[in-house]
Coordinates of C-alpha atoms (C1' of nucleotides) in Angstrom, one line a residue:
Chain A
M683 CA 20.6 -13.1 -24.4
T684 CA 17.9 -12.2 -26.9
V685 CA 18.1 -10.2 -30.0
T686 CA 16.4 -7.1 -28.6
S687 CA 18.9 -6.8 -25.8
F688 CA 21.7 -7.0 -28.3
K689 CA 20.5 -4.1 -30.2
I690 CA 20.3 -2.0 -27.1
E691 CA 23.8 -3.0 -26.0
K692 CA 25.2 -1.4 -29.1
S693 CA 23.8 2.0 -28.4
G694 CA 25.1 4.5 -25.9
C695 CA 23.3 6.3 -23.1
S696 CA 22.6 9.3 -25.3
E697 CA 20.3 7.2 -27.5
C698 CA 18.6 5.6 -24.5
P699 CA 14.8 5.7 -24.7
I700 CA 14.5 6.6 -21.1
R701 CA 17.5 9.0 -20.9
H702 CA 15.3 11.9 -19.8
K703 CA 13.4 10.1 -17.1
A704 CA 15.7 7.6 -15.5
L705 CA 18.1 8.0 -12.6
C706 CA 20.7 9.4 -15.0
S707 CA 18.4 12.1 -16.3
R708 CA 20.2 14.9 -14.6
C709 CA 23.7 13.7 -15.4
E710 CA 26.2 15.8 -17.4
P711 CA 27.9 14.3 -20.4
D712 CA 31.1 13.5 -18.5
E713 CA 29.1 11.6 -15.9
L714 CA 27.4 9.6 -18.6
V715 CA 30.7 8.4 -19.8
L716 CA 31.2 6.9 -16.3
L717 CA 27.9 5.2 -16.4
E718 CA 28.5 3.9 -19.9
D719 CA 31.5 2.0 -18.6
M720 CA 29.7 0.4 -15.7
K721 CA 26.4 -0.6 -17.2
S722 CA 25.3 -3.9 -18.6
Y723 CA 22.0 -5.0 -20.1
K724 CA 20.0 -8.1 -19.4
T725 CA 16.7 -9.2 -20.9
Y726 CA 14.1 -11.4 -19.3
P727 CA 11.3 -13.1 -21.2
A728 CA 7.7 -12.5 -20.2
G729 CA 6.7 -14.5 -17.2
T730 CA 10.1 -15.0 -15.8
T731 CA 10.8 -14.2 -12.2
I732 CA 13.7 -11.7 -12.2
L733 CA 14.1 -11.8 -8.4
W734 CA 12.6 -13.9 -5.6
T735 CA 12.0 -12.5 -2.1
G736 CA 15.2 -13.2 -0.1
D737 CA 17.4 -13.3 -3.2
Q738 CA 20.8 -11.6 -3.0
M739 CA 20.7 -8.5 -5.1
E740 CA 24.0 -8.3 -6.9
F741 CA 22.7 -5.6 -9.2
M742 CA 20.8 -2.3 -9.1
S743 CA 18.7 -2.0 -12.2
T744 CA 16.6 0.3 -14.2
V745 CA 13.8 -0.9 -16.5
V746 CA 14.6 0.1 -20.0
T747 CA 11.8 -1.6 -21.9
G748 CA 8.8 -3.7 -20.8
V749 CA 6.7 -4.0 -17.7
A750 CA 7.6 -5.9 -14.4
S751 CA 5.6 -6.3 -11.2
L752 CA 6.7 -6.2 -7.6
S753 CA 4.7 -8.5 -5.4
Q754 CA 4.6 -10.3 -2.0
T755 CA 3.2 -13.8 -1.4
M756 CA 2.0 -15.3 1.9
E757 CA 2.7 -18.9 2.9
D758 CA -0.8 -20.0 1.9
G759 CA -0.5 -18.4 -1.5
R760 CA -2.3 -15.1 -1.0
R761 CA -0.5 -12.6 -3.2
Q762 CA -0.5 -8.8 -3.3
M763 CA 1.1 -6.7 -6.0
V764 CA 2.8 -3.7 -4.5
G765 CA 4.2 -1.9 -7.5
L766 CA 4.2 -1.8 -11.2
L767 CA 7.7 -1.2 -12.8
L768 CA 7.5 0.7 -16.0
P769 CA 10.4 1.9 -18.2
S770 CA 12.7 4.3 -16.2
D771 CA 11.6 2.8 -12.9
F772 CA 14.4 1.6 -10.5
I773 CA 14.9 -1.7 -8.7
G774 CA 17.2 -1.9 -5.7
H775 CA 18.2 -0.5 -2.4
P776 CA 21.7 0.8 -2.0
N777 CA 21.8 -0.3 1.7
R778 CA 20.0 -3.6 1.5
D779 CA 21.4 -6.5 -0.3
I780 CA 18.4 -8.8 -0.1
S781 CA 15.2 -8.5 -2.1
Q782 CA 12.1 -7.8 -0.1
F783 CA 9.8 -8.7 -2.9
D784 CA 9.3 -10.9 -6.0
V785 CA 10.0 -9.1 -9.2
V786 CA 8.3 -10.7 -12.2
A787 CA 8.5 -9.8 -15.8
A788 CA 5.0 -9.2 -17.1
T789 CA 6.2 -8.6 -20.6
D790 CA 9.7 -9.1 -22.0
V791 CA 11.8 -6.8 -19.9
T792 CA 15.2 -5.3 -20.5
L793 CA 17.2 -4.0 -17.5
C794 CA 20.1 -1.6 -17.4
R795 CA 22.2 -2.8 -14.5
F796 CA 25.0 -1.7 -12.3
R797 CA 26.9 -3.8 -9.8
R798 CA 26.0 -2.9 -6.2
K799 CA 29.5 -2.1 -5.1
Q800 CA 30.2 0.1 -8.0
F801 CA 26.9 1.8 -7.7
R802 CA 27.4 2.7 -4.1
E803 CA 30.7 4.4 -5.0
L804 CA 28.9 6.2 -7.8
L805 CA 26.4 7.5 -5.3
I806 CA 29.1 9.1 -3.3
E807 CA 30.7 10.9 -6.2
S808 CA 27.6 11.8 -8.2
P809 CA 25.1 14.1 -6.4
N810 CA 23.0 14.3 -9.6
I811 CA 22.2 10.7 -9.4
V812 CA 21.4 10.7 -5.7
G813 CA 19.2 13.7 -6.1
R814 CA 17.3 12.1 -9.0
L815 CA 17.0 8.8 -7.1
L816 CA 15.6 10.7 -4.1
E817 CA 13.0 12.4 -6.3
M818 CA 12.0 9.0 -7.8
A819 CA 11.8 7.3 -4.4
L820 CA 9.5 10.1 -3.1
D821 CA 7.3 9.8 -6.1
E822 CA 7.0 6.1 -5.6
L823 CA 6.2 6.6 -2.0
D824 CA 3.3 8.9 -2.8
A825 CA 2.0 6.4 -5.3
A826 CA 2.2 3.6 -2.8
R827 CA 0.3 5.7 -0.3
E828 CA -2.4 6.5 -2.8
W829 CA -2.7 2.8 -3.4
M830 CA -3.1 2.2 0.3
L831 CA -6.3 4.2 0.3
L832 CA -7.6 2.1 -2.6
L833 CA -6.7 -1.2 -0.9
G834 CA -8.0 -0.2 2.5
R835 CA -11.2 1.7 1.8
K836 CA -12.5 1.3 -1.7
T837 CA -15.2 -1.1 -2.8
A838 CA -14.6 -3.7 -5.5
R839 CA -16.4 -1.5 -8.0
E840 CA -14.4 1.5 -7.1
K841 CA -11.1 -0.4 -7.2
I842 CA -11.8 -1.6 -10.8
A843 CA -12.9 1.8 -12.0
S844 CA -9.8 3.4 -10.4
L845 CA -7.5 1.0 -12.1
L846 CA -9.0 1.5 -15.5
A847 CA -9.0 5.3 -15.0
I848 CA -5.3 5.2 -14.1
V849 CA -4.3 3.1 -17.0
A850 CA -6.4 5.2 -19.3
Q851 CA -4.7 8.4 -18.1
R852 CA -1.3 6.9 -18.4
E853 CA -1.8 5.8 -21.9
A854 CA -3.3 9.2 -22.8
A855 CA -0.3 10.9 -21.3
L856 CA 1.9 8.9 -23.6
R857 CA 0.1 10.3 -26.6
L858 CA 0.4 13.7 -24.9
Q859 CA -3.4 13.9 -24.6
E860 CA -5.6 14.1 -21.6
A861 CA -8.1 11.4 -20.8
A862 CA -11.5 13.0 -21.4
G863 CA -14.7 12.3 -23.4
Q864 CA -14.2 9.1 -25.5
T865 CA -11.0 7.3 -24.7
Q866 CA -9.6 4.0 -25.7
F867 CA -6.7 2.0 -24.3
E868 CA -5.1 -1.4 -24.0
L869 CA -5.1 -3.4 -20.8
H870 CA -2.2 -5.8 -20.7
L871 CA -3.1 -7.3 -17.4
T872 CA -4.9 -10.7 -17.0
R873 CA -7.9 -10.9 -14.6
E874 CA -5.6 -12.6 -12.1
A875 CA -3.0 -9.8 -12.3
M876 CA -5.7 -7.2 -11.8
A877 CA -7.0 -9.1 -8.8
D878 CA -3.5 -9.3 -7.3
Y879 CA -3.1 -5.6 -7.8
L880 CA -6.4 -4.6 -6.3
G881 CA -6.6 -7.1 -3.4
L882 CA -9.6 -8.9 -4.9
T883 CA -10.3 -12.4 -6.3
L884 CA -10.3 -12.9 -10.1
E885 CA -14.0 -13.8 -10.0
T886 CA -14.9 -10.5 -8.4
V887 CA -12.8 -8.6 -11.0
S888 CA -14.6 -10.5 -13.7
R889 CA -18.0 -9.7 -12.2
Q890 CA -17.3 -6.0 -11.8
M891 CA -16.0 -5.8 -15.3
S892 CA -19.1 -7.4 -16.6
A893 CA -21.2 -5.0 -14.6
L894 CA -19.4 -1.9 -15.9
K895 CA -19.9 -3.4 -19.4
R896 CA -23.6 -4.0 -18.9
E897 CA -24.1 -0.5 -17.7
G898 CA -22.3 1.0 -20.7
T899 CA -19.4 2.5 -18.7
I900 CA -17.0 0.5 -20.7
V901 CA -17.1 -1.4 -24.0
L902 CA -14.7 -4.3 -24.6
K903 CA -13.4 -4.3 -28.2
N904 CA -11.4 -7.5 -28.2
K905 CA -10.7 -8.7 -24.6
R906 CA -7.6 -6.5 -24.3
V907 CA -8.7 -3.2 -25.9
I908 CA -11.2 -1.2 -23.8
V909 CA -13.3 1.8 -25.0
V910 CA -14.6 4.3 -22.5
P911 CA -17.4 6.2 -24.2
N912 CA -17.5 8.8 -21.4
F913 CA -14.5 9.2 -19.2
A914 CA -16.3 11.3 -16.7
K915 CA -18.8 8.5 -16.1
L916 CA -15.9 6.1 -15.3
M917 CA -14.4 8.7 -13.0
D918 CA -17.7 8.9 -11.1
E919 CA -17.3 5.2 -10.3
T920 CA -13.8 5.6 -8.8
G921 CA -15.0 7.2 -5.6
D922 CA -12.4 10.0 -6.0
D923 CA -13.5 13.6 -5.8
S924 CA -14.2 15.4 -9.0
D925 CA -10.7 16.6 -9.7
G926 CA -9.6 13.0 -9.8
G927 CA -7.7 13.3 -6.5
L928 CA -4.6 14.2 -8.5
I929 CA -2.6 17.2 -7.9
V930 CA -1.9 18.5 -11.4
Chain B
M882 CA 4.4 28.0 21.7
T883 CA 4.3 25.6 24.5
V884 CA 6.7 25.1 27.4
T885 CA 8.1 21.8 26.0
S886 CA 9.1 23.5 22.7
F887 CA 10.8 26.3 24.6
K888 CA 13.1 23.9 26.3
I889 CA 14.1 22.3 23.0
E890 CA 14.7 25.6 21.4
K891 CA 17.4 26.3 23.8
S892 CA 19.4 23.2 23.1
G893 CA 21.7 22.8 20.1
C894 CA 21.7 20.0 17.5
S895 CA 24.3 18.0 19.4
E896 CA 21.9 17.4 22.3
C897 CA 19.0 16.6 20.0
P898 CA 17.3 13.3 21.0
I899 CA 17.1 12.1 17.4
R900 CA 20.6 13.3 16.4
H901 CA 21.7 9.8 15.4
K902 CA 18.6 8.8 13.4
A903 CA 17.3 11.9 11.6
L904 CA 18.2 13.3 8.2
C905 CA 21.2 15.1 9.9
S906 CA 22.6 11.9 11.3
R907 CA 25.5 11.7 8.8
C908 CA 26.4 15.4 9.1
E909 CA 29.8 16.6 10.1
P910 CA 30.1 19.2 12.9
D911 CA 30.6 22.0 10.4
E912 CA 27.4 21.0 8.6
L913 CA 25.5 21.0 11.8
V914 CA 26.4 24.6 12.4
L915 CA 24.7 25.4 9.1
L916 CA 21.6 23.5 10.1
E917 CA 21.6 25.1 13.6
D918 CA 21.2 28.5 11.9
M919 CA 18.3 27.5 9.7
K920 CA 16.2 25.4 11.9
S921 CA 13.2 26.5 14.0
Y922 CA 10.9 24.5 16.3
K923 CA 7.2 24.4 16.4
T924 CA 4.9 22.4 18.7
Y925 CA 1.4 21.2 18.0
P926 CA -1.0 20.0 20.7
A927 CA -2.5 16.5 20.4
G928 CA -5.4 16.3 18.0
T929 CA -4.3 19.3 16.0
T930 CA -4.1 19.0 12.2
I931 CA -0.6 20.1 11.2
L932 CA -1.3 20.1 7.5
W933 CA -4.4 19.5 5.4
T934 CA -4.4 17.9 1.9
G935 CA -3.8 20.6 -0.6
D936 CA -2.1 23.0 1.9
Q937 CA 1.0 24.9 0.8
M938 CA 4.1 23.4 2.5
E939 CA 6.3 26.3 3.4
F940 CA 8.4 24.1 5.7
M941 CA 10.1 20.7 5.5
S942 CA 10.0 19.1 8.9
T943 CA 11.4 16.4 11.1
V944 CA 9.4 15.0 14.0
V945 CA 11.5 15.5 17.2
T946 CA 9.0 14.3 19.8
G947 CA 5.5 12.8 19.7
V948 CA 3.6 10.9 17.1
A949 CA 1.7 12.2 14.0
S950 CA -0.3 10.4 11.4
L951 CA -0.4 10.7 7.6
S952 CA -3.9 10.1 6.2
Q953 CA -6.2 10.5 3.3
T954 CA -9.9 11.1 3.4
M955 CA -12.6 10.4 0.7
E956 CA -15.5 12.8 0.1
D957 CA -17.9 10.6 2.0
G958 CA -15.6 10.4 5.1
R959 CA -13.9 7.1 4.6
R960 CA -10.4 7.5 5.9
Q961 CA -7.2 5.6 5.5
M962 CA -4.0 6.2 7.5
V963 CA -1.0 5.8 5.2
G964 CA 1.8 6.4 7.6
L965 CA 2.8 6.8 11.2
L966 CA 5.3 9.6 11.8
L967 CA 7.6 8.8 14.8
P968 CA 10.5 10.8 16.1
S969 CA 13.2 11.3 13.4
D970 CA 10.7 10.8 10.6
F971 CA 10.6 13.4 7.9
I972 CA 7.6 15.4 6.4
G973 CA 7.9 17.1 3.0
H974 CA 8.8 16.7 -0.6
P975 CA 11.6 18.9 -1.9
N976 CA 10.0 19.1 -5.4
R977 CA 6.3 19.4 -4.4
D978 CA 4.9 22.3 -2.6
I979 CA 1.5 21.0 -1.9
S980 CA 0.6 18.4 0.7
Q981 CA -0.9 15.2 -0.6
F982 CA -2.1 14.1 2.8
D983 CA -3.5 15.2 6.1
V984 CA -0.9 15.3 8.8
V985 CA -2.5 15.1 12.3
A986 CA -0.8 15.2 15.7
A987 CA -1.7 12.1 17.6
T988 CA 0.1 13.2 20.7
D989 CA 1.8 16.6 21.3
V990 CA 4.2 16.9 18.5
T991 CA 7.4 19.0 18.2
L992 CA 8.8 19.6 14.7
C993 CA 12.2 20.7 13.7
R994 CA 11.6 22.8 10.6
F995 CA 13.5 24.3 7.6
R996 CA 12.1 26.7 5.0
R997 CA 11.6 25.0 1.7
K998 CA 13.8 27.3 -0.3
Q999 CA 16.7 27.2 2.1
F1000 CA 16.3 23.4 2.4
R1001 CA 16.6 22.9 -1.4
E1002 CA 19.8 24.9 -1.4
L1003 CA 21.0 22.8 1.5
L1004 CA 20.3 19.7 -0.5
I1005 CA 22.6 20.9 -3.3
E1006 CA 25.5 21.6 -1.0
S1007 CA 25.2 18.7 1.4
P1008 CA 25.4 15.2 0.0
N1009 CA 25.3 13.7 3.5
I1010 CA 21.8 15.0 3.9
V1011 CA 20.6 13.9 0.5
G1012 CA 22.1 10.5 1.0
R1013 CA 20.4 10.1 4.4
L1014 CA 17.1 11.3 3.0
L1015 CA 17.3 8.8 0.2
E1016 CA 17.9 6.0 2.7
M1017 CA 14.9 7.1 4.8
A1018 CA 12.7 7.4 1.8
L1019 CA 13.5 3.9 0.6
D1020 CA 12.9 2.5 4.1
E1021 CA 9.5 4.3 4.1
L1022 CA 8.7 2.8 0.7
D1023 CA 9.4 -0.7 1.9
A1024 CA 7.3 -0.1 4.9
A1025 CA 4.4 1.2 2.8
R1026 CA 4.7 -1.9 0.5
E1027 CA 4.6 -4.2 3.5
W1028 CA 1.5 -2.4 4.6
M1029 CA -0.1 -2.9 1.2
L1030 CA 0.0 -6.7 1.7
L1031 CA -1.7 -6.2 5.0
L1032 CA -4.4 -4.0 3.6
G1033 CA -5.1 -6.0 0.5
R1034 CA -4.9 -9.6 1.7
K1035 CA -5.0 -10.0 5.5
T1036 CA -8.1 -10.9 7.5
A1037 CA -9.3 -8.6 10.3
R1038 CA -7.7 -11.0 12.9
E1039 CA -4.4 -11.0 11.1
K1040 CA -4.4 -7.2 10.7
I1041 CA -4.9 -6.6 14.4
A1042 CA -2.2 -9.2 15.4
S1043 CA 0.2 -7.7 12.9
L1044 CA -0.3 -4.2 14.3
L1045 CA 0.2 -5.3 17.8
A1046 CA 3.3 -7.3 16.9
I1047 CA 4.8 -4.4 15.0
V1048 CA 4.2 -2.0 17.9
A1049 CA 5.6 -4.5 20.4
Q1050 CA 8.7 -5.0 18.3
R1051 CA 9.3 -1.3 18.0
E1052 CA 9.0 -0.7 21.7
A1053 CA 11.3 -3.6 22.4
A1054 CA 13.8 -2.2 20.0
L1055 CA 13.8 1.1 21.9
R1056 CA 14.8 -0.8 25.0
L1057 CA 17.4 -2.6 23.0
Q1058 CA 15.6 -5.9 23.5
E1059 CA 13.9 -8.3 21.2
A1060 CA 10.3 -9.1 21.4
A1061 CA 10.1 -12.7 22.6
G1062 CA 8.4 -14.7 25.4
Q1063 CA 6.5 -12.3 27.7
T1064 CA 6.3 -8.8 26.3
Q1065 CA 4.6 -5.7 27.4
F1066 CA 4.0 -2.4 25.6
E1067 CA 1.8 0.7 25.5
L1068 CA -0.6 1.3 22.6
H1069 CA -1.2 5.0 22.1
L1070 CA -3.8 4.5 19.4
T1071 CA -7.6 4.8 19.9
R1072 CA -9.8 2.1 18.5
E1073 CA -10.7 4.5 15.7
A1074 CA -7.1 5.3 14.9
M1075 CA -6.4 1.5 14.7
A1076 CA -9.3 1.1 12.4
D1077 CA -8.2 3.9 10.1
Y1078 CA -4.7 2.4 10.0
L1079 CA -5.9 -1.2 9.3
G1080 CA -8.7 -0.4 6.9
L1081 CA -11.4 -1.7 9.3
T1082 CA -14.3 -0.3 11.3
L1083 CA -13.8 0.4 14.9
E1084 CA -16.4 -2.2 15.9
T1085 CA -14.4 -4.9 14.1
V1086 CA -11.2 -3.8 15.8
S1087 CA -13.0 -3.9 19.2
R1088 CA -14.4 -7.4 18.5
Q1089 CA -11.0 -8.8 17.4
M1090 CA -9.3 -7.3 20.4
S1091 CA -11.9 -8.9 22.6
A1092 CA -11.4 -12.2 20.9
L1093 CA -7.6 -12.1 21.3
K1094 CA -8.2 -11.3 25.0
R1095 CA -10.7 -14.1 25.4
E1096 CA -8.2 -16.6 23.9
G1097 CA -5.4 -15.4 26.1
T1098 CA -3.2 -14.1 23.3
I1099 CA -3.2 -10.7 24.9
V1100 CA -4.0 -9.3 28.4
L1101 CA -5.1 -5.7 28.8
K1102 CA -3.7 -4.2 31.9
N1103 CA -5.3 -0.8 31.8
K1104 CA -6.9 0.0 28.4
R1105 CA -3.6 1.3 27.0
V1106 CA -1.0 -1.2 28.4
I1107 CA -1.0 -4.6 26.7
V1108 CA 0.7 -7.7 27.9
V1109 CA 1.6 -10.5 25.5
P1110 CA 2.2 -13.6 27.6
N1111 CA 3.7 -15.5 24.6
F1112 CA 4.9 -13.5 21.7
A1113 CA 5.2 -16.5 19.4
K1114 CA 1.5 -17.1 19.9
L1115 CA 0.8 -13.5 18.7
M1116 CA 3.0 -14.0 15.7
D1117 CA 1.1 -17.1 14.8
E1118 CA -2.0 -14.9 14.4
T1119 CA -0.3 -12.4 12.0
G1120 CA -0.3 -14.7 9.0
D1121 CA 3.3 -13.9 8.3
D1122 CA 5.8 -16.8 8.0
S1123 CA 7.6 -18.0 11.0
D1124 CA 10.6 -15.6 10.8
G1125 CA 8.1 -12.7 11.0
G1126 CA 8.5 -11.8 7.4
L1127 CA 11.3 -9.4 8.3
I1128 CA 14.7 -9.5 6.9
V1129 CA 16.9 -9.3 9.9
Chain C
dC1021 C1' -25.6 14.4 38.8
dG1022 C1' -25.5 14.5 33.9
dT1023 C1' -22.9 14.4 29.9
dC1024 C1' -19.6 13.0 26.7
dG1025 C1' -15.9 10.2 24.5
dG1026 C1' -14.1 6.0 24.0
dC1027 C1' -15.2 1.3 24.1
dT1028 C1' -17.9 -3.1 24.0
dT1029 C1' -21.5 -6.1 22.5
dG1030 C1' -25.5 -7.7 19.9
dA1031 C1' -28.5 -8.3 15.8
dT1032 C1' -28.8 -8.0 11.0
dT1033 C1' -27.3 -7.1 6.4
dG1034 C1' -24.5 -7.3 2.5
dT1035 C1' -20.3 -7.4 -0.1
dG1036 C1' -17.0 -10.1 -1.8
dC1037 C1' -15.0 -15.0 -1.2
dT1038 C1' -15.4 -19.9 -2.2
dC1039 C1' -16.6 -23.7 -4.8
dA1040 C1' -18.1 -25.2 -9.0
dA1041 C1' -19.7 -25.5 -13.7
dC1042 C1' -19.1 -24.0 -18.1
dC1043 C1' -17.5 -21.1 -22.3
dC1044 C1' -14.3 -19.8 -25.8
dG1045 C1' -10.2 -19.8 -28.8
dG1046 C1' -5.9 -21.7 -29.9
dG1047 C1' -2.6 -25.2 -29.9
dT1048 C1' -1.2 -30.1 -30.2
dG1049 C1' -1.3 -34.7 -31.4
dG1050 C1' -3.6 -38.9 -32.9
Chain D
dC428 C1' -9.5 -33.4 -39.8
dC429 C1' -11.3 -33.9 -35.5
dA430 C1' -10.6 -34.7 -30.6
dC431 C1' -8.6 -33.2 -26.9
dC432 C1' -6.6 -30.2 -23.7
dC433 C1' -5.4 -26.0 -21.5
dG434 C1' -5.4 -21.2 -20.0
dG435 C1' -8.1 -17.4 -19.5
dG436 C1' -12.5 -15.8 -18.7
dT437 C1' -17.6 -15.8 -17.3
dT438 C1' -21.4 -16.9 -14.5
dG439 C1' -24.1 -19.0 -10.7
dA440 C1' -25.2 -20.6 -5.8
dG441 C1' -24.2 -20.4 -1.1
dC442 C1' -21.6 -18.8 2.6
dA443 C1' -18.7 -16.1 5.8
dC444 C1' -16.6 -12.3 7.3
dA445 C1' -16.8 -7.7 8.2
dA446 C1' -19.9 -3.5 7.8
dT447 C1' -23.9 -1.4 9.5
dC448 C1' -27.3 -0.1 12.8
dA449 C1' -28.2 0.1 17.5
dA450 C1' -28.0 -0.2 22.5
dG451 C1' -25.5 0.1 26.6
dC452 C1' -21.1 0.3 29.6
dC453 C1' -17.4 2.8 31.9
dG454 C1' -14.6 6.4 33.6
dA455 C1' -13.5 11.4 33.4
dC456 C1' -14.9 15.8 34.0
dG457 C1' -17.8 19.9 34.4

DNA sequence: CGTCGGCTTGATTGTGCTCAACCCGGGTGG
DNA sequence: CCACCCGGGTTGAGCACAATCAAGCCGACG
């Protein structure tokens, strides 16, 4: 177990960084005490596979810190990422004990875990948790469906622009700003990860990135940090309608 | 209101054809009485759009009979189906009052509906419903993610074979059989609907169907009824691993 | 009989994949 | 210190698969 996880293990739920967003966000103080008893933390180094397709899932987990990816692989190696797990996102299925996907730590990842059996009992007793879990599942479902449009119908160019726009908006939201005018953000993904996410090859990703650079839509500061001089111009490339396709 | 819906309106929940699968499947008799009071039926003819993207959603609904599709459309007309709604499937989001997708009746469709406001109160009081809804949402999420692999990574041939295999398995399950050896089923979808579902053009769908026919993988009985002489041969074309990629 | 929707088939084009070479920066070890 | 390697990234040439454009078929229905 690493040092980071140890620090977290000392602190209670009330100091948890994702307290207001995770499945426990609606819990009353007395319910939190219950959770406090059951939970355990575990940290995985970047690059580790947390769960393979077909693995037994002894635990239900919430991402506390770090980023993990959910992906599927075909026999011949073709791979598709089907979800990005950010802090507060949930891993597990109360009624299925076998993982349907590979879960890979993209950065160092710390999970807050509950044993399946205990968790199921918890669900029966705690409507606040079930309700929040339902809400989160429905949000994930909508996100997955949005992504299906991208995978099925967008061109390579539009896919790249969409990904960049989404990451930019997410980072802006963290700073409580809106992505508009000049924006700057960090892209943690390798070209290969982008390709897996978008259903492209890494060469196509590289080519389209170069094209966007050449045309001045984006400027690369240092391979990871991207500057968007004019966010509207990037949005034009996504293929979405003017309001960004998002219901705000 | 059509004749079919009138018949349904007369019968109570206990005679409902989807009683054992829908969101009410775990309800006790006393809870059913509650639902009985709140519900109303509505039938839409084939081809009708039940809900447009951006529409206010006054009702939360369950499909009782028929098939509807969930889809997204881009400005320029490109369209992607993101879900198929079969009997017992649920439409609506307790915490969102605006539809994110177009909902179109593929066949005549009858919905069992609850008013949003009432439904939300119901959720607070009835853990059996929330629990069932969570289960259904997680199943949908897994299905959506499976579909993302198909959209992002499979070839046209594999997409068609996968669709046929899935429909065949579903129909077999209805007859409490397993798809194996010689199988036969009905495909309600037009070529265009298949294309929208698979992220292809209808010409490509037609060509691949012809190819599968030519090679003897499938036999068309009468444009809608498809015979699969050897189910394993069809599975070979899907690109999935031998066990069908399904966790049984 | 003509029309119309759903479907098939053909010819051509083009986007994105494949294969391949090469660049760049950061370790590592002789 | 330099040589080497290795992972991530870029770029090019050629190809293949699916999209596009276009014509025609078939069965239903007015």
